[in-house]
Amino acid sequence: GVIVAEVLRRAMREPFHVGHIELHITISIGLVAEAQAQDRDPETVLGDADIAMYCAKDNGRDRIAQFSPEMHDGVRHRLVIENALRDALLHEEFQLALQPIVSLHDGSVIAHEGLIRWNRPDHGVVMPDDFIPIAEASGLINDIGAWVLREGARHVRQIGVAGALVSVNVSARQLRDPEMARLALEIVTTEGVSPTALMLEITETELVEPTVAVDENLVALRAAGFPFAIDDFGLGYSNLAALRRLDMEVIKVDRTFVAGLGRKSEDEALVATIIAMAHALGVRVTAEGVESAEQVIALRRLGCDSAQGHYFGRPALRGPLTGNSAANT
Ligand code: C2E
Ligand code: CA
Ligand code: CA
């Protein structure tokens, strides 16, 4: 079974040609071992295969997963969170914590990144890593992402400092929604802020194999004036061609490379290279996860433009925003 599945998976990875367009398709396969299928009715076996397929998708697609009974627990957990997230959208249980991004030239705050928090009733604050992947897998990320854009736009209006940006995270799934760019523009328009003040953070991996919808969204968002930042830079494999095409404002160096600055020469060499490359393309660099004065000194020496991290300030919630949110939704 696994061998057949592997042959299928590989066969589907070959590009398909439709007219002038080259399509790249990957498949996720769920398997049930024969021993586990015996004496069970076909519906149950298909249901288990379905669960295994979702696990394959959750683990990054383009892979094979064999069903195991523990997968039931994972699926149950996912369904519970999914339902709770639907309620969270209805009952306004989300908040954006803001973390300052500081200029390394003069120490001024040049932007804030909005990081989502979920005040889940009876559970306390849930961090994004515990629910964003589920929101992405279920498609709820589109509605959550729209909320984030709107809330980001409101913060732009409230912070109100000339030139200070608010930066929000945009997930891959959102960019694949053909309506995304139109929606984002509608949001800044109704909130009365300029798109140029709302930076969109996109991770590098999403740009490696962009779909037509992603490309169209990026072009439309860019034309509308939204600035882009490449998030977690260095984690994906950097496709320079894709980076150039994106026309981004900022590259955010992932904190795993910032961690060793001042102590590990390899990290310094790597960050120096990223900065040189970014500057050659006319792009500014923000270092993420800066926690010590030592790192700040190294970053200044390397010519890094700005920095973000606990050393400068943790993500923090602000008081209630002015303006009636119910009136705008
Ligand atoms: P990210 O975009 O790389 O965000 C930075 C993360 O690093 C945040 O974690 C932040 O609290 C943390 N951080 C900031 N400074 C430091 C530091 O000095 N040291 C260390 N160790 N960590 C630091 P958080 O808020 O838990 O967010 C985790 C990830 O969740 C984000 O990573 C982002 O990928 C995702 N995320 C957060 N908010 C949103 C959102 O509104 N939409 C989407 N799609 N994803 C989001
Ligand atoms: Ca980010
Ligand atoms: Ca990041």
XYZ file of C-alpha atoms and ligand atoms in Angstrom:
377
model
C 0.000 0.000 0.000
C 2.696 2.471 1.018
C 4.687 1.705 -2.137
C 1.712 2.279 -4.434
C 0.917 5.500 -2.594
C 4.516 6.664 -2.958
C 4.450 5.971 -6.706
C 1.217 7.971 -7.000
C 2.586 10.838 -4.941
C 5.697 11.091 -7.087
C 3.762 10.846 -10.337
C 1.578 13.786 -9.311
C 4.584 15.974 -8.573
C 5.418 16.245 -12.260
C 4.138 19.570 -13.567
C 0.979 19.587 -15.701
C 0.768 21.815 -18.747
C -2.501 23.560 -19.439
C -2.010 25.856 -22.404
C 0.957 28.063 -21.474
C 0.492 27.532 -17.794
C 2.520 25.059 -15.808
C 0.584 23.626 -12.873
C 2.255 22.096 -9.856
C 0.067 19.708 -7.919
C 0.834 17.779 -4.778
C -1.301 15.144 -3.138
C -1.772 14.009 0.436
C -2.593 10.352 0.940
C -4.211 8.674 3.942
C -3.744 4.929 4.305
C -5.327 2.296 6.512
C -3.294 -0.870 7.028
C -5.013 -4.048 5.944
C -4.781 -5.482 9.465
C -6.672 -2.460 10.796
C -9.292 -2.633 8.082
C -10.235 -6.249 8.645
C -13.700 -6.962 10.093
C -14.622 -3.254 9.950
C -17.364 -1.837 7.807
C -16.237 0.079 4.713
C -17.505 3.453 5.956
C -15.397 3.265 9.110
C -12.309 2.304 7.117
C -12.865 5.186 4.685
C -13.403 7.529 7.628
C -10.085 6.432 9.137
C -8.340 6.888 5.789
C -9.837 10.377 5.651
C -8.473 11.180 9.108
C -5.028 9.929 8.052
C -5.239 12.107 4.915
C -5.982 15.188 7.048
C -2.970 14.351 9.190
C -0.868 14.184 6.022
C -2.167 17.642 5.045
C -1.562 19.047 8.507
C 2.007 17.821 8.413
C 2.704 19.910 5.367
C 0.940 18.195 2.442
C 2.621 16.210 -0.306
C 3.015 13.217 1.960
C 1.576 9.896 3.034
C 0.161 9.161 6.487
C -0.843 5.774 7.780
C -3.843 5.706 10.113
C -3.286 5.093 13.801
C -5.983 5.188 16.514
C -4.300 8.165 18.263
C -5.140 10.220 15.199
C -8.747 10.251 16.430
C -7.695 12.355 19.442
C -5.874 14.832 17.238
C -8.909 15.199 15.016
C -11.211 15.638 17.992
C -8.934 18.351 19.401
C -8.933 20.090 16.058
C -12.704 20.030 15.752
C -13.137 21.448 19.259
C -10.705 24.314 18.539
C -12.310 24.915 15.144
C -15.751 25.324 16.687
C -14.396 27.496 19.486
C -12.671 29.712 16.878
C -15.985 30.221 15.071
C -17.454 31.465 18.361
C -14.361 33.577 18.980
C -14.990 35.450 15.728
C -18.632 36.048 16.638
C -17.896 37.149 20.202
C -14.801 39.252 19.547
C -12.461 37.149 21.646
C -9.336 38.179 19.720
C -6.924 40.987 20.507
C -3.789 42.270 18.821
C -0.798 42.703 21.090
C 1.605 45.320 19.745
C 5.380 44.974 19.852
C 7.612 47.951 19.004
C 10.124 47.858 16.146
C 12.981 50.235 16.872
C 15.369 52.053 14.536
C 18.991 51.061 15.170
C 20.078 54.421 13.751
C 18.360 56.685 16.273
C 16.426 54.465 18.691
C 13.011 55.735 17.614
C 9.998 53.430 17.337
C 9.306 53.131 13.613
C 6.575 50.492 13.662
C 4.597 48.033 15.766
C 3.917 44.420 14.871
C 0.428 43.205 15.709
C 0.448 39.697 17.206
C -2.883 37.973 17.716
C -4.062 36.741 21.122
C -7.183 34.713 21.807
C -8.979 35.281 25.106
C -10.685 31.919 25.162
C -13.408 31.708 27.821
C -12.408 29.314 30.630
C -8.969 28.789 29.050
C -7.200 32.121 29.437
C -5.028 33.586 26.714
C -4.246 31.197 23.849
C -1.104 31.969 21.834
C -1.139 31.985 18.020
C 1.047 28.910 17.572
C -1.727 26.922 19.305
C -4.541 27.955 16.994
C -3.274 29.596 13.773
C -2.310 26.233 12.194
C -5.835 24.922 12.908
C -7.367 28.129 11.556
C -5.266 27.681 8.415
C -6.223 24.046 7.916
C -9.926 24.803 8.318
C -10.042 27.962 6.219
C -11.094 30.087 9.221
C -7.838 31.988 8.763
C -9.513 34.054 6.048
C -12.022 35.520 8.503
C -9.447 35.783 11.291
C -7.028 37.432 8.877
C -9.668 39.962 7.882
C -10.203 40.739 11.550
C -6.440 41.203 11.986
C -6.268 43.599 9.020
C -9.170 45.647 10.374
C -7.732 45.754 13.876
C -4.320 46.674 12.432
C -5.951 49.508 10.492
C -7.620 50.732 13.694
C -4.266 50.768 15.458
C -2.813 52.795 12.587
C -5.558 55.333 13.174
C -5.049 55.315 16.937
C -1.275 55.456 17.047
C -1.596 58.298 14.589
C 2.115 59.129 14.508
C 3.222 60.279 11.083
C 5.271 57.598 9.383
C 4.785 54.961 12.078
C 3.657 51.687 10.595
C 1.603 48.821 11.927
C 2.742 45.466 10.623
C 0.434 42.440 10.510
C 0.976 38.783 9.662
C -0.672 37.386 6.568
C -0.880 33.623 6.142
C -0.372 31.634 2.961
C -3.965 30.494 2.891
C -5.182 34.105 2.977
C -3.053 34.985 -0.028
C -4.575 32.100 -1.949
C -8.056 33.575 -1.501
C -8.794 35.426 -4.777
C -10.775 38.052 -2.829
C -7.977 38.882 -0.386
C -6.557 42.018 -2.025
C -9.975 43.506 -2.667
C -10.987 42.806 0.931
C -7.815 44.333 2.365
C -8.347 47.495 0.367
C -11.980 47.690 1.422
C -10.909 47.377 5.059
C -8.394 50.239 4.982
C -10.882 52.352 3.057
C -13.708 51.858 5.564
C -11.301 52.432 8.445
C -10.070 55.604 6.789
C -6.350 54.830 6.818
C -3.753 54.731 4.069
C -2.618 51.275 2.905
C 0.937 52.630 3.044
C 0.713 52.558 6.864
C -0.243 48.886 7.098
C 2.663 46.578 6.395
C 1.933 42.972 5.438
C 4.299 40.291 6.759
C 4.558 37.290 4.489
C 6.796 34.297 5.131
C 9.448 33.366 2.654
C 8.150 29.831 2.065
C 4.884 31.176 0.642
C 6.751 32.830 -2.199
C 8.681 29.849 -3.431
C 5.845 28.389 -5.493
C 3.223 31.097 -5.723
C -0.091 30.195 -7.327
C -1.828 32.485 -9.801
C -4.130 33.763 -7.026
C -1.149 34.540 -4.759
C 0.608 36.418 -7.545
C -2.498 38.408 -8.433
C -3.087 39.304 -4.789
C 0.514 40.409 -4.333
C 0.416 42.576 -7.447
C -2.916 44.158 -6.448
C -1.852 44.752 -2.834
C 1.391 46.294 -3.974
C -0.386 48.528 -6.499
C -2.740 49.656 -3.734
C 0.299 50.763 -1.714
C 0.589 48.162 1.050
C 4.254 47.718 1.993
C 5.512 44.122 2.303
C 7.902 42.505 4.762
C 9.378 39.039 4.344
C 8.958 37.324 7.704
C 11.185 34.642 9.257
C 13.813 35.236 6.588
C 16.471 32.533 6.374
C 14.193 29.660 7.397
C 12.860 28.873 3.952
C 15.172 28.464 1.043
C 15.621 31.933 -0.303
C 14.490 32.254 -3.837
C 16.162 35.479 -4.885
C 14.082 35.730 -8.051
C 10.886 35.497 -6.006
C 12.214 38.044 -3.544
C 13.023 40.519 -6.283
C 9.628 40.112 -7.871
C 7.921 40.784 -4.574
C 9.311 44.291 -4.316
C 9.316 44.265 -0.517
C 10.195 47.031 1.880
C 11.720 44.971 4.659
C 13.347 41.616 5.323
C 12.894 40.311 8.857
C 15.795 38.097 9.893
C 14.513 35.127 11.862
C 15.401 35.092 15.532
C 17.264 31.788 15.291
C 20.036 33.684 13.439
C 19.905 36.662 15.787
C 20.296 34.440 18.860
C 24.012 33.811 18.373
C 25.048 37.360 17.455
C 28.052 38.568 19.397
C 28.928 34.968 20.309
C 28.769 32.784 17.196
C 30.774 33.915 14.209
C 28.721 31.754 11.798
C 25.539 33.590 12.789
C 27.323 36.910 12.303
C 28.510 35.897 8.852
C 25.016 34.798 7.908
C 23.305 37.951 9.130
C 25.993 40.087 7.481
C 25.280 38.319 4.181
C 21.529 38.789 4.473
C 22.004 42.490 5.224
C 24.407 42.960 2.295
C 22.000 41.197 -0.060
C 18.981 43.153 1.187
C 20.775 46.488 0.941
C 21.938 45.648 -2.581
C 18.256 45.220 -3.485
C 17.344 48.469 -1.715
C 15.538 46.604 1.061
C 15.758 47.414 4.784
C 16.450 44.766 7.418
C 14.753 44.172 10.766
C 16.274 41.729 13.247
C 13.744 39.660 15.202
C 13.988 38.266 18.708
C 16.604 40.724 19.977
C 17.062 40.070 23.678
C 20.436 41.541 24.678
C 22.609 44.644 24.422
C 25.305 42.394 22.965
C 23.040 41.547 20.027
C 22.176 45.216 19.519
C 25.869 46.148 19.353
C 26.531 43.396 16.801
C 23.512 44.419 14.719
C 24.598 48.082 14.668
C 28.063 47.025 13.599
C 26.589 44.910 10.787
C 24.525 47.863 9.544
C 21.127 46.393 10.391
C 18.364 49.001 10.124
C 15.921 48.085 12.865
C 15.232 45.560 15.584
C 12.392 43.953 17.496
C 12.474 41.813 20.607
C 12.158 41.620 24.356
C 15.184 43.900 24.760
C 13.108 46.776 23.352
C 9.661 45.695 24.479
C 7.387 42.692 24.702
C 4.128 42.436 22.777
C 1.588 44.323 24.865
C -2.135 44.938 24.770
C -3.380 48.486 24.574
C -6.508 49.859 26.128
C -9.796 49.590 24.265
C -9.693 51.173 20.851
C -11.732 54.262 20.227
C -14.483 53.890 17.678
C -17.368 51.489 17.953
C -16.245 48.201 16.428
C -19.816 46.923 16.146
C -20.688 49.848 13.888
C -18.033 48.827 11.390
C -18.658 45.135 11.119
P 6.316 35.873 14.171
O 5.570 36.653 13.141
O 7.723 35.512 13.858
O 6.204 36.741 15.486
C 7.246 36.917 16.403
C 7.086 36.023 17.604
O 8.262 36.129 18.403
C 5.927 36.433 18.509
O 5.385 35.254 19.098
C 6.628 37.277 19.558
O 5.940 37.363 20.772
C 7.925 36.543 19.709
N 9.004 37.398 20.208
C 9.131 38.746 20.110
N 10.276 39.167 20.644
C 10.922 38.077 21.109
C 12.174 37.858 21.783
O 12.951 38.784 22.061
N 12.494 36.582 22.086
C 11.676 35.546 21.793
N 12.071 34.317 22.161
N 10.496 35.703 21.165
C 10.118 36.948 20.821
P 3.814 34.992 19.084
O 3.086 36.259 19.373
O 3.566 33.813 19.946
O 3.521 34.627 17.565
C 4.002 33.443 17.015
C 3.713 33.364 15.534
O 2.302 33.283 15.302
C 4.136 34.599 14.752
O 5.514 34.529 14.517
C 3.287 34.472 13.510
O 3.857 33.560 12.600
C 2.009 33.876 14.060
N 1.027 34.949 14.220
C 0.907 35.839 15.221
N -0.122 36.684 15.007
C -0.668 36.329 13.811
C -1.758 36.815 13.016
O -2.434 37.786 13.354
N -2.013 36.163 11.837
C -1.278 35.101 11.423
N -1.585 34.527 10.252
N -0.242 34.628 12.132
C 0.060 35.224 13.307
Ca 5.699 38.384 11.910
Ca 9.019 36.351 12.339
